[in-house]
CSV table of C-alpha atoms in Angstrom, one decimal:
chain,number,residue,atom,x,y,z
A,1,MET,CA,-7.7,16.6,33.9
A,2,ASP,CA,-4.1,14.9,32.7
A,3,ILE,CA,-4.8,13.2,29.3
A,4,ARG,CA,-3.2,10.7,31.1
A,5,GLN,CA,-5.6,10.4,33.9
A,6,LEU,CA,-8.4,10.5,31.5
A,7,ILE,CA,-7.1,7.0,29.7
A,8,ALA,CA,-6.5,5.9,33.2
A,9,SER,CA,-10.6,6.6,34.0
A,10,ASN,CA,-11.8,4.9,31.3
A,11,VAL,CA,-9.5,2.0,31.4
A,12,ASP,CA,-12.5,-0.5,31.4
A,13,LEU,CA,-14.4,1.2,28.2
A,14,LEU,CA,-11.2,1.2,26.5
A,15,ALA,CA,-10.9,-2.5,26.4
A,16,SER,CA,-14.1,-3.3,26.2
A,17,SER,CA,-13.4,-1.6,22.4
A,18,LEU,CA,-10.9,-2.2,21.4
A,19,ALA,CA,-10.4,-6.7,22.6
A,20,HIS,CA,-12.4,-7.3,19.1
A,21,PRO,CA,-10.9,-7.3,17.2
A,22,SER,CA,-7.6,-6.3,19.4
A,23,THR,CA,-5.0,-6.2,15.9
A,24,GLU,CA,-4.6,-2.8,15.4
A,25,PHE,CA,-4.1,-1.6,18.7
A,26,MET,CA,-1.4,-4.2,19.2
A,27,TYR,CA,0.2,-2.9,15.8
A,28,TYR,CA,0.0,0.4,17.4
A,29,LEU,CA,1.5,-0.6,20.4
A,30,LEU,CA,4.0,-2.2,18.8
A,31,GLU,CA,4.9,0.8,17.0
A,32,LYS,CA,5.4,2.4,20.3
A,33,GLN,CA,7.4,-0.5,21.5
A,34,LEU,CA,5.4,-0.6,24.0
A,35,ILE,CA,5.1,-4.6,23.4
A,36,SER,CA,7.9,-6.9,21.4
A,37,HIS,CA,6.8,-8.4,17.7
A,38,VAL,CA,6.7,-11.9,19.4
A,39,GLU,CA,3.8,-10.7,21.8
A,40,VAL,CA,1.6,-9.4,18.7
A,41,LYS,CA,2.1,-12.8,17.0
A,42,LYS,CA,1.3,-14.7,20.3
A,43,HIS,CA,-2.0,-12.7,20.6
A,44,ARG,CA,-3.1,-13.3,16.8
A,45,GLU,CA,-2.4,-16.7,17.5
A,46,ILE,CA,-4.0,-17.0,20.5
A,47,GLY,CA,-6.3,-13.9,20.4
A,48,ILE,CA,-6.3,-11.7,23.7
A,49,THR,CA,-8.9,-11.4,27.1
A,50,ILE,CA,-10.3,-7.6,28.2
A,51,PRO,CA,-8.6,-8.2,31.2
A,52,GLN,CA,-4.9,-8.0,28.6
A,53,VAL,CA,-6.0,-5.2,26.8
A,54,GLU,CA,-6.4,-3.1,30.0
A,55,HIS,CA,-3.1,-3.5,31.1
A,56,LEU,CA,-1.7,-2.6,27.6
A,57,VAL,CA,-3.6,0.2,27.9
A,58,ARG,CA,-2.1,1.4,31.9
A,59,LEU,CA,1.2,0.8,29.8
A,60,ILE,CA,0.5,4.3,27.9
A,61,CYS,CA,-0.7,5.8,30.9
A,62,ARG,CA,2.5,4.8,32.7
A,63,ARG,CA,4.4,6.9,31.0
A,64,ALA,CA,6.1,10.3,32.7
A,65,ASP,CA,4.9,13.1,30.0
A,66,THR,CA,2.3,13.0,28.0
A,67,ASP,CA,2.8,12.6,24.5
A,68,LEU,CA,2.7,9.1,24.1
A,69,ALA,CA,-1.0,10.4,25.6
A,70,ASN,CA,-2.2,12.6,23.2
A,71,GLU,CA,-0.5,10.2,20.4
A,72,PHE,CA,-2.6,7.4,21.4
A,73,ILE,CA,-5.9,9.5,21.4
A,74,LYS,CA,-4.7,10.9,17.6
A,75,TRP,CA,-4.7,7.3,16.6
A,76,LEU,CA,-8.6,6.9,17.9
A,77,ASP,CA,-8.5,9.7,15.8
A,78,ILE,CA,-6.9,8.4,12.5
A,79,THR,CA,-8.7,4.7,13.0
A,80,GLU,CA,-11.9,6.8,12.8
A,81,GLN,CA,-13.2,5.4,16.0
A,82,PHE,CA,-14.3,9.4,16.8
A,83,GLU,CA,-17.4,7.7,19.2
A,84,LEU,CA,-14.7,6.4,21.4
A,85,ARG,CA,-12.4,9.2,21.7
A,86,ASP,CA,-15.3,11.7,22.4
A,87,LYS,CA,-16.4,9.4,25.3
A,88,ILE,CA,-12.9,10.0,26.3
A,89,VAL,CA,-11.6,13.2,26.2
A,90,GLY,CA,-15.0,14.4,25.5
A,91,THR,CA,-14.6,17.0,22.3
A,92,ALA,CA,-16.0,17.1,19.0
A,93,ALA,CA,-15.2,14.5,15.9
A,94,PRO,CA,-13.0,16.5,14.0
A,95,THR,CA,-14.0,17.4,10.2
A,96,ALA,CA,-10.5,16.4,8.7
A,97,LYS,CA,-9.3,12.8,10.0
A,98,GLY,CA,-5.9,13.2,11.1
A,99,ASP,CA,-3.3,16.0,10.8
A,100,ASP,CA,-1.5,14.7,7.5
A,101,VAL,CA,-4.6,16.0,5.6
A,102,THR,CA,-5.7,19.1,5.0
A,103,PRO,CA,-10.3,19.4,4.7
A,104,SER,CA,-9.8,20.5,0.7
A,105,GLN,CA,-7.1,16.8,0.5
A,106,VAL,CA,-9.8,14.9,2.5
A,107,LEU,CA,-11.9,12.3,-0.2
A,108,THR,CA,-15.1,14.1,-0.6
A,109,PHE,CA,-17.8,10.9,-0.5
A,110,GLU,CA,-21.2,11.0,0.9
A,111,GLU,CA,-22.2,9.4,3.7
A,112,ASP,CA,-24.8,6.4,3.7
A,113,ASP,CA,-27.8,7.9,2.4
A,114,GLY,CA,-26.4,8.5,-0.8
A,115,GLU,CA,-28.5,12.0,-1.5
A,116,SER,CA,-25.7,14.2,-2.7
A,117,GLU,CA,-23.6,13.6,-6.4
A,118,CYS,CA,-20.0,13.1,-6.2
A,119,GLU,CA,-20.3,15.0,-10.0
A,120,SER,CA,-20.5,18.3,-8.5
A,121,LEU,CA,-16.9,17.7,-6.8
A,122,SER,CA,-14.7,20.1,-8.8
A,123,PRO,CA,-11.1,19.5,-9.7
A,124,ASP,CA,-9.1,21.9,-7.7
A,125,THR,CA,-10.4,20.4,-4.6
A,126,THR,CA,-10.1,16.6,-5.7
A,127,SER,CA,-7.7,16.2,-8.4
A,128,VAL,CA,-4.1,15.3,-6.9
A,129,LEU,CA,-3.5,14.2,-3.2
A,130,ASN,CA,-1.2,15.5,-1.6
A,131,ILE,CA,-0.6,14.0,2.1
A,132,VAL,CA,2.7,13.7,4.4
A,133,GLY,CA,3.3,10.0,4.9
A,134,THR,CA,4.0,9.2,7.8
A,135,ARG,CA,7.8,7.3,8.1
A,136,PRO,CA,8.4,4.7,10.5
A,137,SER,CA,11.5,4.7,13.2
A,138,PRO,CA,14.9,2.9,12.2
A,139,ASP,CA,14.6,0.9,15.7
A,140,TYR,CA,10.9,-0.1,14.5
A,141,VAL,CA,12.3,-1.2,11.2
A,142,GLU,CA,14.8,-2.9,12.6
A,143,GLN,CA,12.9,-4.6,15.2
A,144,VAL,CA,9.6,-5.9,12.7
A,145,MET,CA,12.5,-7.1,10.3
A,146,SER,CA,13.6,-8.7,12.9
A,147,ASP,CA,11.6,-11.6,12.1
A,148,THR,CA,12.9,-13.2,9.6
A,149,GLU,CA,10.5,-16.1,10.1
A,150,ASN,CA,7.3,-14.4,10.0
A,151,VAL,CA,7.9,-11.5,7.8
A,152,TYR,CA,9.5,-10.9,4.4
A,153,PRO,CA,12.8,-9.3,4.5
A,154,ILE,CA,12.5,-5.6,2.3
A,155,SER,CA,15.6,-2.9,3.0
A,156,SER,CA,14.9,0.0,1.4
A,157,SER,CA,18.1,-0.4,-1.0
A,158,THR,CA,16.4,-3.3,-2.7
A,159,ARG,CA,12.9,-2.1,-2.0
A,160,GLY,CA,12.0,-3.6,-5.9
A,161,ILE,CA,10.2,-2.7,-9.6
A,162,ALA,CA,6.8,-0.6,-9.1
A,163,MET,CA,5.4,-1.3,-12.7
A,164,ILE,CA,2.2,1.3,-13.1
A,165,VAL,CA,0.4,0.7,-16.6
A,166,VAL,CA,-2.9,3.1,-17.0
A,167,ASN,CA,-5.0,2.6,-19.9
A,168,GLU,CA,-7.2,5.6,-20.3
A,169,LYS,CA,-9.6,4.5,-23.2
A,170,SER,CA,-10.1,1.8,-25.9
A,171,ALA,CA,-13.1,1.4,-28.8
A,172,SER,CA,-15.2,-0.5,-25.0
A,173,PHE,CA,-14.2,1.7,-22.6
A,174,GLN,CA,-12.6,5.1,-20.8
A,175,ARG,CA,-11.6,5.2,-17.6
A,176,ALA,CA,-13.0,9.1,-16.3
A,177,GLY,CA,-10.0,11.3,-14.4
A,178,SER,CA,-7.1,8.1,-14.7
A,179,GLU,CA,-4.4,11.2,-15.1
A,180,TYR,CA,-5.1,11.5,-11.2
A,181,ASP,CA,-4.8,7.7,-11.1
A,182,ARG,CA,-1.9,8.1,-12.3
A,183,LYS,CA,-0.2,10.7,-10.9
A,184,ASN,CA,-1.1,9.1,-6.9
A,185,LEU,CA,0.4,5.8,-7.7
A,186,ASN,CA,3.5,7.1,-9.1
A,187,LYS,CA,3.8,9.3,-6.6
A,188,LEU,CA,2.9,7.0,-3.5
A,189,PHE,CA,5.3,4.5,-5.1
A,190,THR,CA,8.2,6.4,-5.6
A,191,TRP,CA,7.7,7.7,-1.6
A,192,LEU,CA,7.9,4.4,-0.8
A,193,GLY,CA,11.1,3.8,-2.3
A,194,TYR,CA,10.5,1.1,-5.7
A,195,GLN,CA,12.0,2.6,-8.9
A,196,VAL,CA,8.2,3.3,-10.8
A,197,LEU,CA,7.5,2.2,-14.2
A,198,GLN,CA,5.5,4.0,-15.7
A,199,PHE,CA,3.4,3.0,-18.9
A,200,ASP,CA,0.1,4.3,-20.6
A,201,ASN,CA,-2.1,2.7,-23.1
A,202,MET,CA,-0.1,-0.7,-23.7
A,203,THR,CA,-1.7,-3.4,-25.9
A,204,SER,CA,-1.4,-7.0,-24.4
A,205,THR,CA,1.2,-7.3,-26.4
A,206,ASP,CA,2.9,-4.8,-24.9
A,207,LEU,CA,1.8,-5.6,-21.2
A,208,THR,CA,3.3,-9.9,-21.6
A,209,LYS,CA,7.2,-8.6,-23.4
A,210,LYS,CA,7.4,-6.1,-20.7
A,211,LEU,CA,6.4,-8.3,-18.1
A,212,HIS,CA,8.4,-11.3,-19.7
A,213,ASP,CA,11.8,-9.1,-20.6
A,214,LEU,CA,11.6,-7.9,-16.4
A,215,ALA,CA,11.4,-11.8,-15.6
A,216,ARG,CA,15.1,-12.4,-17.5
A,217,ASN,CA,16.5,-9.7,-15.9
A,218,PRO,CA,19.6,-10.5,-14.0
A,219,GLU,CA,19.2,-7.0,-11.7
A,220,GLN,CA,16.1,-8.8,-10.3
A,221,HIS,CA,17.0,-10.9,-8.1
A,222,CYS,CA,18.7,-8.2,-5.8
A,223,HIS,CA,15.3,-6.6,-5.3
A,224,GLY,CA,13.2,-8.0,-2.3
A,225,SER,CA,9.5,-7.8,-4.0
A,226,PHE,CA,7.5,-6.5,-7.1
A,227,VAL,CA,4.5,-3.9,-7.6
A,228,LEU,CA,2.5,-4.2,-10.7
A,229,CYS,CA,-0.6,-1.7,-10.8
A,230,LEU,CA,-2.9,-2.4,-13.8
A,231,LEU,CA,-6.2,0.6,-14.1
A,232,THR,CA,-7.8,-0.8,-17.7
A,233,GLY,CA,-10.7,-2.0,-18.6
A,234,GLY,CA,-12.6,-5.4,-18.4
A,235,ASN,CA,-13.2,-7.5,-15.5
A,236,SER,CA,-11.7,-10.0,-12.5
A,237,GLU,CA,-11.4,-12.3,-15.4
A,238,THR,CA,-10.1,-10.6,-18.8
A,239,VAL,CA,-8.8,-7.5,-19.1
A,240,VAL,CA,-9.1,-5.0,-22.1
A,241,MET,CA,-6.1,-3.1,-23.3
A,242,ALA,CA,-5.5,-0.5,-24.5
A,243,ASP,CA,-6.1,-1.4,-28.3
A,244,ASN,CA,-9.5,-3.5,-27.2
A,245,SER,CA,-6.9,-6.5,-26.9
A,246,LYS,CA,-8.3,-8.7,-24.0
A,247,LEU,CA,-6.3,-10.8,-21.6
A,248,ASN,CA,-6.8,-13.2,-19.5
A,249,THR,CA,-6.2,-11.9,-15.2
A,250,ASP,CA,-4.4,-15.7,-15.2
A,251,GLU,CA,-2.3,-15.0,-18.1
A,252,ILE,CA,-0.8,-12.2,-16.3
A,253,LEU,CA,-0.5,-13.8,-12.6
A,254,ASP,CA,1.1,-16.7,-14.8
A,255,ARG,CA,3.5,-14.0,-15.8
A,256,LEU,CA,4.6,-13.2,-12.4
A,257,ASP,CA,4.8,-17.0,-10.5
A,258,SER,CA,8.0,-18.8,-9.6
A,259,ASN,CA,8.3,-20.6,-12.5
A,260,ASN,CA,8.7,-17.8,-14.8
A,261,PHE,CA,9.7,-14.9,-12.9
A,262,PRO,CA,12.5,-17.0,-11.1
A,263,ALA,CA,14.0,-14.0,-9.5
A,264,MET,CA,11.2,-13.0,-7.2
A,265,ALA,CA,10.5,-16.9,-5.9
A,266,GLY,CA,10.1,-16.9,-2.7
A,267,LYS,CA,9.3,-12.8,-2.4
A,268,PRO,CA,6.1,-11.3,-2.5
A,269,LYS,CA,4.3,-10.0,-5.5
A,270,PHE,CA,2.2,-7.2,-4.7
A,271,VAL,CA,-0.8,-6.8,-7.9
A,272,PHE,CA,-3.5,-4.3,-8.1
A,273,PHE,CA,-6.4,-4.8,-11.1
A,274,ASP,CA,-8.7,-1.7,-10.9
A,275,VAL,CA,-10.5,-2.8,-14.2
A,276,ASP,CA,-14.1,-1.7,-15.1
A,277,SER,CA,-16.6,-2.5,-17.7
A,278,PRO,CA,-19.6,-0.4,-18.7
A,279,ASN,CA,-21.6,-4.2,-18.7
A,280,SER,CA,-20.4,-4.5,-15.3
A,281,MET,CA,-23.4,-4.9,-12.3
A,282,THR,CA,-23.3,-1.7,-10.0
A,283,ASP,CA,-24.2,-2.0,-6.3
A,284,THR,CA,-26.7,-0.3,-4.6
A,285,GLY,CA,-26.4,-1.6,-1.5
A,286,ILE,CA,-28.6,-3.4,1.0
A,287,ARG,CA,-30.0,-1.5,4.4
A,288,VAL,CA,-30.0,-4.5,7.1
A,289,PRO,CA,-33.1,-4.4,10.0
A,290,LYS,CA,-30.1,-3.7,13.0
A,291,ASP,CA,-32.1,-5.7,16.2
A,292,THR,CA,-32.8,-8.5,13.7
A,293,HIS,CA,-29.2,-9.4,11.8
A,294,GLU,CA,-26.6,-7.3,14.3
A,295,GLU,CA,-24.1,-9.4,13.4
A,296,LEU,CA,-23.6,-7.7,10.4
A,297,TRP,CA,-22.9,-4.3,11.9
A,298,ASP,CA,-20.4,-2.5,13.2
A,299,ARG,CA,-21.4,-1.3,16.7
A,300,ARG,CA,-19.0,2.0,16.6
A,301,THR,CA,-20.0,3.3,13.5
A,302,GLY,CA,-23.6,1.4,13.0
A,303,ASP,CA,-22.7,1.0,9.2
A,304,LEU,CA,-23.2,-2.4,7.4
A,305,LYS,CA,-20.2,-4.1,7.8
A,306,PRO,CA,-18.2,-4.4,4.1
A,307,ILE,CA,-17.6,-8.2,2.8
A,308,GLN,CA,-14.6,-9.3,3.2
A,309,VAL,CA,-13.6,-12.1,0.7
A,310,ARG,CA,-10.2,-13.0,2.1
A,311,SER,CA,-8.5,-16.9,1.5
A,312,ARG,CA,-4.7,-17.3,2.5
A,313,ASN,CA,-2.9,-20.0,0.7
A,314,SER,CA,-6.5,-20.6,-0.8
A,315,THR,CA,-7.4,-20.4,-4.6
A,316,SER,CA,-10.9,-20.4,-4.6
A,317,LEU,CA,-12.5,-17.4,-6.2
A,318,GLN,CA,-12.9,-16.5,-9.5
A,319,ASP,CA,-9.5,-18.9,-10.0
A,320,ILE,CA,-7.7,-15.2,-10.4
A,321,VAL,CA,-4.8,-17.6,-8.8
A,322,ARG,CA,-4.8,-20.2,-10.2
A,323,GLN,CA,-2.7,-23.2,-10.4
A,324,ARG,CA,-3.2,-24.4,-14.3
A,325,ASP,CA,-1.0,-26.8,-15.1
A,326,THR,CA,1.7,-29.4,-13.1
A,327,SER,CA,3.9,-29.5,-10.3
A,328,ALA,CA,7.6,-28.5,-12.2
A,329,PRO,CA,9.9,-30.7,-12.9
A,330,ILE,CA,12.3,-32.0,-10.0
A,331,VAL,CA,15.6,-30.6,-10.1
A,332,THR,CA,18.0,-32.2,-7.5
A,333,ASP,CA,20.2,-29.3,-7.3
A,334,TYR,CA,17.4,-27.3,-5.5
A,335,ILE,CA,17.6,-27.4,-1.6
A,336,SER,CA,13.8,-26.3,-1.4
A,337,SER,CA,10.8,-25.6,-3.3
A,338,VAL,CA,8.1,-23.2,-3.5
A,339,ALA,CA,4.7,-23.4,-5.0
A,340,ARG,CA,4.7,-21.6,-8.5
A,341,LYS,CA,1.6,-19.3,-7.1
A,342,ALA,CA,3.3,-18.7,-3.5
A,343,ASP,CA,3.9,-15.5,-2.0
A,344,PHE,CA,1.0,-13.5,-3.6
A,345,VAL,CA,-1.2,-10.6,-2.7
A,346,ILE,CA,-3.3,-9.3,-5.0
A,347,PHE,CA,-6.0,-6.6,-4.4
A,348,LEU,CA,-9.0,-6.2,-6.9
A,349,ALA,CA,-11.1,-2.6,-6.8
A,350,SER,CA,-14.1,-4.1,-7.0
A,351,PHE,CA,-16.0,-7.3,-5.9
A,352,PRO,CA,-15.7,-9.7,-9.5
A,353,GLN,CA,-17.8,-8.6,-11.8
A,354,TYR,CA,-19.2,-5.5,-9.9
A,355,LYS,CA,-18.4,-2.0,-11.3
A,356,ALA,CA,-15.0,0.0,-10.1
A,357,LEU,CA,-15.9,3.2,-9.4
A,358,HIS,CA,-14.3,6.7,-11.1
A,359,ASN,CA,-15.2,9.8,-11.2
A,360,CYS,CA,-13.5,12.9,-13.9
A,361,HIS,CA,-12.4,15.3,-11.0
A,362,MET,CA,-10.5,12.0,-8.9
A,363,GLY,CA,-10.4,9.1,-10.8
A,364,SER,CA,-10.6,5.7,-9.1
A,365,ILE,CA,-12.1,5.8,-6.2
A,366,ALA,CA,-10.6,2.3,-5.1
A,367,THR,CA,-7.3,3.8,-6.2
A,368,ARG,CA,-7.3,6.6,-4.3
A,369,VAL,CA,-8.3,5.1,-1.4
A,370,LEU,CA,-5.9,2.9,-1.5
A,371,VAL,CA,-3.0,5.7,-2.1
A,372,GLU,CA,-4.5,7.6,1.3
A,373,VAL,CA,-4.4,4.6,3.4
A,374,PHE,CA,-0.4,3.8,2.0
A,375,TYR,CA,0.9,7.0,2.6
A,376,LYS,CA,-1.4,6.9,6.4
A,377,HIS,CA,-0.6,3.6,7.0
A,378,SER,CA,2.5,1.6,5.4
A,379,HIS,CA,4.4,2.5,8.3
A,380,SER,CA,3.1,0.2,11.0
A,381,HIS,CA,0.4,-2.3,9.1
A,382,HIS,CA,1.3,-4.8,6.8
A,383,VAL,CA,-0.4,-5.2,3.4
A,384,VAL,CA,-3.3,-7.6,4.3
A,385,LEU,CA,-4.4,-5.3,7.2
A,386,LEU,CA,-3.9,-2.5,4.6
A,387,GLY,CA,-6.5,-4.1,2.3
A,388,GLN,CA,-8.6,-4.6,5.7
A,389,LYS,CA,-8.8,-0.7,6.3
A,390,ILE,CA,-9.3,0.0,2.1
A,391,ARG,CA,-11.7,-2.3,2.0
A,392,ARG,CA,-13.8,-0.4,5.3
A,393,LYS,CA,-13.0,2.8,4.5
A,394,LEU,CA,-14.4,2.1,0.8
A,395,GLY,CA,-17.0,-0.2,1.4
A,396,SER,CA,-18.5,2.4,3.7
A,397,LYS,CA,-18.9,5.2,2.0
A,398,THR,CA,-21.3,5.8,-1.5
A,399,LEU,CA,-20.8,7.8,-4.2
A,400,GLN,CA,-23.8,8.0,-7.0
A,401,LYS,CA,-26.0,5.9,-4.2
A,402,MET,CA,-23.8,2.8,-5.7
A,403,LYS,CA,-21.2,1.3,-3.6
A,404,GLN,CA,-18.1,-0.6,-4.0
A,405,VAL,CA,-15.7,-3.4,-1.9
A,406,LEU,CA,-12.6,-4.0,-2.0
A,407,THR,CA,-11.7,-7.9,-2.8
A,408,THR,CA,-8.1,-8.8,-1.9
A,409,ILE,CA,-6.5,-12.7,-2.1
A,410,ASP,CA,-3.2,-13.6,-0.9
A,411,THR,CA,-1.2,-16.2,-1.2
A,412,LEU,CA,1.3,-15.2,1.5
A,413,SER,CA,3.3,-16.9,3.9
A,414,LYS,CA,4.8,-14.0,5.6
A,415,ASP,CA,4.1,-11.0,6.9
A,416,PHE,CA,4.1,-8.3,3.8
A,417,TYR,CA,5.3,-4.8,4.6
A,418,LEU,CA,5.4,-1.3,2.6
A,419,PHE,CA,7.6,0.5,4.9
A,420,PRO,CA,8.6,3.7,3.0
A,421,PRO,CA,12.0,4.8,3.4
A,422,THR,CA,12.7,5.9,7.2
A,423,SER,CA,15.0,9.4,6.0
């Protein structure tokens, strides 16, 4: 049977599975230019019904060729909806998730039973990721970026700076596999079109001075965004630098806010804290009876749903985004103003005060999953959705019988896309 016929004969099943949640499916259809960005916005605001999803699924079957239908089945693989895919085409689940990653490059985790140990991994199979990322079509980028009311304007020529700081060790901590984190992040953000600034083993003084200098560089006014990745010791409130000096995360964010980094006022700032302390708590996960707590289980995979901690326009989690001072002085020449802590999106590798997992053969688990997800999905998903993908992938796996959940906070007022250059 033709693949389009297979899809058409399973419209009811697909519609009921994709309607809740429907966000990923909407963005897939947008990428394939089957719906407009305005329609996506409408569905996000008022929701979508199963009959509407059925109509959208039928759009895939109306194409004269089978390419779109085949791509749709591949999309089910990429989004790990293997059970749904199997019901449609009746094939076995693949060993590697996605055609752009070979089995030797796929992250090696044990499943939820946590029986095997990750220390047995060898460096030649899990060192530096070698993923061929997906680039968006120029027409798709133009369509998304034309919605200036809802999307931050980011162009390839003025993408911005990605500052990557990796501290391998100090007197109080040692990060296993940091060399892999450094290479993976450097390669990723270079591919995304950023000007990468790499720093190793920085002190608190070094970091604050560098952020101060960047904020006063007039070239920053030409950039559309800023990225800071800090991999070091400490926790969500206080980081420990290479000289064992301590720096509050509030102070770091203060250096990047609209008051101290005026060139980035009204522009998105992505901050990734992958910090860990020997004193951090470990999360071994919990088992919840499926029949009594159905709402906690992912009906598609049977796994516990990862905890989601996200607050749009909120500053309540651990005071990470904290407006500590009073409002800025009024300057009558300004046409408009922005909040000091506006336009941030912050990723924490683990929930505050909990351990961020590392391995000497693969580095930070959260960093590695972030790099993989950004390569695969930044061509079609904005950063908040990428965070959800990272959380789902990271939260459904176990390492050394321990769990980890990505924590995200954002004060974004628009969608922030990290589109890689189209060529």
